[in-house]
Amino acid sequence: MKEVIVLVLFGVVTAAVNGDCGDGFIRYHEFCYHFSHDRETWIDAKSVCNTLLDGRLAEITDPAAYRFLAQEIVKLNTDFWIGADDILLEGEWKWVSSGDPVLNASAQNKIFLSNSGGNENCLEFHHSTNWNDEACSHAQRYICQKTSEPAEIVG
Ligand SMILES: [Ca+2]
Ligand SMILES: [Ca+2]
């Protein structure tokens, strides 16, 4: 009588592939973007991007990246927090991590900074694809960004 021994080996499943963005992110060139489903205040959104997703609120300075994200925004048809504010000094809009001034990312990109009610200090990517200042306490969806893992580490 023959005995058949079947060995089932459970290997370690490696979720992360070099150059991949991971679950829930879409890739554009060297950046990975996550469009949240949950709604948070701007501060909480920033915190989620930093701690849970190991990234930051999206900082958009490249015209091609702007156009890519704008296409997604049009599909999703809602507003998203991005990573700029004028909390420290009214009218002085800066990207959070770089400290660079917020400029039009592309020729199509209009920025509306009304400071309505004297209380709009956080930047949103409006569903019109323009950018708009909004009250930071408003809870809405947000875009996180991180740099994709390099496919090969050189050096
Ligand atoms: Ca303001
Ligand atoms: Ca506004």
mmCIF file of C-alpha atoms and ligand atoms in Angstrom:
data_model
loop_
_atom_site.group_PDB
_atom_site.id
_atom_site.type_symbol
_atom_site.label_atom_id
_atom_site.label_comp_id
_atom_site.label_asym_id
_atom_site.label_seq_id
_atom_site.Cartn_x
_atom_site.Cartn_y
_atom_site.Cartn_z
ATOM 1 C CA MET A 1 0.000 0.000 0.000
ATOM 2 C CA LYS A 2 1.248 3.295 -1.041
ATOM 3 C CA GLU A 3 1.250 6.228 1.133
ATOM 4 C CA VAL A 4 0.877 9.583 -0.437
ATOM 5 C CA ILE A 5 2.184 12.377 1.576
ATOM 6 C CA VAL A 6 1.096 15.728 0.537
ATOM 7 C CA LEU A 7 3.035 18.563 1.901
ATOM 8 C CA VAL A 8 1.385 21.875 1.745
ATOM 9 C CA LEU A 9 3.732 24.656 2.246
ATOM 10 C CA PHE A 10 2.466 27.994 3.194
ATOM 11 C CA GLY A 11 4.986 30.410 1.941
ATOM 12 C CA VAL A 12 5.252 33.932 3.084
ATOM 13 C CA VAL A 13 3.084 36.019 0.877
ATOM 14 C CA THR A 14 4.911 39.129 -0.061
ATOM 15 C CA ALA A 15 2.350 41.799 -0.700
ATOM 16 C CA ALA A 16 4.762 44.518 -1.608
ATOM 17 C CA VAL A 17 6.349 44.308 -4.993
ATOM 18 C CA ASN A 18 9.180 46.652 -5.784
ATOM 19 C CA GLY A 19 7.873 49.619 -7.698
ATOM 20 C CA ASP A 20 4.319 48.897 -6.588
ATOM 21 C CA CYS A 21 2.211 51.364 -4.662
ATOM 22 C CA GLY A 22 0.316 48.907 -2.466
ATOM 23 C CA ASP A 23 -3.397 48.396 -2.005
ATOM 24 C CA GLY A 24 -5.655 51.374 -2.399
ATOM 25 C CA PHE A 25 -3.137 53.482 -4.270
ATOM 26 C CA ILE A 26 -2.977 54.370 -7.927
ATOM 27 C CA ARG A 27 0.320 55.169 -9.523
ATOM 28 C CA TYR A 28 1.390 58.105 -11.633
ATOM 29 C CA HIS A 29 5.101 58.138 -12.489
ATOM 30 C CA GLU A 30 7.055 58.137 -9.222
ATOM 31 C CA PHE A 31 4.022 58.963 -7.086
ATOM 32 C CA CYS A 32 1.300 56.835 -5.560
ATOM 33 C CA TYR A 33 -2.051 58.452 -4.801
ATOM 34 C CA HIS A 34 -4.851 57.332 -2.521
ATOM 35 C CA PHE A 35 -8.331 58.801 -2.894
ATOM 36 C CA SER A 36 -9.979 58.323 0.489
ATOM 37 C CA HIS A 37 -13.503 57.031 0.911
ATOM 38 C CA ASP A 38 -13.850 58.365 4.449
ATOM 39 C CA ARG A 39 -14.359 62.020 5.271
ATOM 40 C CA GLU A 40 -12.102 63.843 7.672
ATOM 41 C CA THR A 41 -11.289 67.382 8.719
ATOM 42 C CA TRP A 42 -8.168 68.682 7.024
ATOM 43 C CA ILE A 43 -6.030 68.108 10.151
ATOM 44 C CA ASP A 44 -7.285 64.545 10.583
ATOM 45 C CA ALA A 45 -6.844 63.831 6.883
ATOM 46 C CA LYS A 46 -3.248 65.016 7.146
ATOM 47 C CA SER A 47 -2.748 62.764 10.143
ATOM 48 C CA VAL A 48 -4.193 59.693 8.384
ATOM 49 C CA CYS A 49 -1.933 60.244 5.383
ATOM 50 C CA ASN A 50 1.101 60.670 7.640
ATOM 51 C CA THR A 51 0.622 57.870 10.108
ATOM 52 C CA LEU A 52 -1.648 55.209 8.637
ATOM 53 C CA LEU A 53 -0.588 55.467 5.038
ATOM 54 C CA ASP A 54 3.003 56.563 5.533
ATOM 55 C CA GLY A 55 2.640 59.470 3.154
ATOM 56 C CA ARG A 56 1.263 62.972 3.138
ATOM 57 C CA LEU A 57 -1.668 64.948 1.834
ATOM 58 C CA ALA A 58 -1.079 65.331 -1.897
ATOM 59 C CA GLU A 59 1.171 68.215 -2.909
ATOM 60 C CA ILE A 60 0.732 68.928 -6.584
ATOM 61 C CA THR A 61 3.293 71.023 -8.405
ATOM 62 C CA ASP A 62 3.662 69.104 -11.645
ATOM 63 C CA PRO A 63 1.274 69.906 -14.548
ATOM 64 C CA ALA A 64 1.081 66.289 -15.706
ATOM 65 C CA ALA A 65 0.312 65.059 -12.189
ATOM 66 C CA TYR A 66 -2.330 67.779 -11.877
ATOM 67 C CA ARG A 67 -4.005 66.632 -15.099
ATOM 68 C CA PHE A 68 -3.882 62.994 -14.006
ATOM 69 C CA LEU A 69 -5.521 63.791 -10.664
ATOM 70 C CA ALA A 70 -8.037 66.132 -12.295
ATOM 71 C CA GLN A 71 -9.228 63.247 -14.506
ATOM 72 C CA GLU A 72 -9.840 61.136 -11.404
ATOM 73 C CA ILE A 73 -11.611 64.011 -9.655
ATOM 74 C CA VAL A 74 -13.959 64.439 -12.626
ATOM 75 C CA LYS A 75 -14.829 60.720 -12.455
ATOM 76 C CA LEU A 76 -15.386 60.809 -8.694
ATOM 77 C CA ASN A 77 -17.234 64.142 -8.909
ATOM 78 C CA THR A 78 -16.537 65.288 -5.367
ATOM 79 C CA ASP A 79 -14.099 67.515 -3.476
ATOM 80 C CA PHE A 80 -10.854 66.320 -1.857
ATOM 81 C CA TRP A 81 -8.455 67.861 0.633
ATOM 82 C CA ILE A 82 -4.897 68.366 -0.560
ATOM 83 C CA GLY A 83 -1.797 69.357 1.376
ATOM 84 C CA ALA A 84 -1.663 73.136 1.480
ATOM 85 C CA ASP A 85 -2.912 75.764 3.928
ATOM 86 C CA ASP A 86 -2.621 79.379 5.022
ATOM 87 C CA ILE A 87 -3.188 78.616 8.709
ATOM 88 C CA LEU A 88 -0.035 80.362 9.940
ATOM 89 C CA LEU A 89 -0.425 83.560 7.977
ATOM 90 C CA GLU A 90 -3.595 84.554 6.149
ATOM 91 C CA GLY A 91 -3.074 84.628 2.399
ATOM 92 C CA GLU A 92 0.299 82.898 2.556
ATOM 93 C CA TRP A 93 -0.483 79.561 0.918
ATOM 94 C CA LYS A 94 2.185 76.885 1.293
ATOM 95 C CA TRP A 95 2.526 73.183 0.637
ATOM 96 C CA VAL A 96 2.859 71.468 3.998
ATOM 97 C CA SER A 97 5.997 69.382 3.599
ATOM 98 C CA SER A 98 8.016 71.519 1.192
ATOM 99 C CA GLY A 99 6.946 74.947 2.462
ATOM 100 C CA ASP A 100 6.858 76.068 -1.184
ATOM 101 C CA PRO A 101 4.246 78.632 -2.213
ATOM 102 C CA VAL A 102 1.117 77.265 -3.879
ATOM 103 C CA LEU A 103 1.115 78.140 -7.562
ATOM 104 C CA ASN A 104 -1.077 77.096 -10.447
ATOM 105 C CA ALA A 105 0.033 73.578 -11.260
ATOM 106 C CA SER A 106 -0.918 73.966 -14.908
ATOM 107 C CA ALA A 107 -2.551 76.316 -17.385
ATOM 108 C CA GLN A 108 -5.924 74.632 -16.733
ATOM 109 C CA ASN A 109 -5.649 75.020 -13.007
ATOM 110 C CA LYS A 110 -7.478 77.936 -11.380
ATOM 111 C CA ILE A 111 -7.154 78.692 -7.683
ATOM 112 C CA PHE A 112 -9.945 80.437 -5.804
ATOM 113 C CA LEU A 113 -8.877 81.838 -2.460
ATOM 114 C CA SER A 114 -11.824 83.806 -1.145
ATOM 115 C CA ASN A 115 -11.191 83.268 2.593
ATOM 116 C CA SER A 116 -14.967 83.293 2.867
ATOM 117 C CA GLY A 117 -16.164 84.239 6.351
ATOM 118 C CA GLY A 118 -12.532 84.931 7.247
ATOM 119 C CA ASN A 119 -12.156 81.252 7.956
ATOM 120 C CA GLU A 120 -11.014 79.308 4.891
ATOM 121 C CA ASN A 121 -7.451 78.185 5.506
ATOM 122 C CA CYS A 122 -7.165 74.737 3.924
ATOM 123 C CA LEU A 123 -6.946 73.790 0.260
ATOM 124 C CA GLU A 124 -9.281 71.436 -1.561
ATOM 125 C CA PHE A 125 -9.185 69.966 -5.054
ATOM 126 C CA HIS A 126 -12.699 70.998 -6.040
ATOM 127 C CA HIS A 127 -14.770 68.692 -8.266
ATOM 128 C CA SER A 128 -14.655 71.445 -10.929
ATOM 129 C CA THR A 129 -10.881 70.613 -10.967
ATOM 130 C CA ASN A 130 -10.098 74.099 -9.691
ATOM 131 C CA TRP A 131 -8.610 74.541 -6.235
ATOM 132 C CA ASN A 132 -10.563 76.286 -3.521
ATOM 133 C CA ASP A 133 -9.933 77.402 0.039
ATOM 134 C CA GLU A 134 -12.331 75.765 2.484
ATOM 135 C CA ALA A 135 -12.879 75.781 6.254
ATOM 136 C CA CYS A 136 -10.400 73.261 7.709
ATOM 137 C CA SER A 137 -13.044 71.858 10.058
ATOM 138 C CA HIS A 138 -15.140 70.689 7.122
ATOM 139 C CA ALA A 139 -15.102 66.873 6.881
ATOM 140 C CA GLN A 140 -14.577 65.585 3.373
ATOM 141 C CA ARG A 141 -12.557 63.101 1.343
ATOM 142 C CA TYR A 142 -8.834 63.611 0.771
ATOM 143 C CA ILE A 143 -5.918 62.565 -1.434
ATOM 144 C CA CYS A 144 -2.802 61.047 0.108
ATOM 145 C CA GLN A 145 0.433 60.798 -1.795
ATOM 146 C CA LYS A 146 3.598 58.820 -1.310
ATOM 147 C CA THR A 147 6.632 58.052 -3.383
ATOM 148 C CA SER A 148 6.592 54.595 -4.940
ATOM 149 C CA GLU A 149 9.334 52.200 -3.966
ATOM 150 C CA PRO A 150 12.107 52.290 -6.526
ATOM 151 C CA ALA A 151 12.168 49.164 -8.717
ATOM 152 C CA GLU A 152 15.876 48.855 -8.123
ATOM 153 C CA ILE A 153 18.083 50.568 -5.631
ATOM 154 C CA VAL A 154 21.151 51.902 -7.369
ATOM 155 C CA GLY A 155 24.319 52.704 -5.533
HETATM 156 CA CA CA B 1 -7.352 81.846 4.481
HETATM 157 CA CA CA B 2 -13.396 79.367 -0.798
#
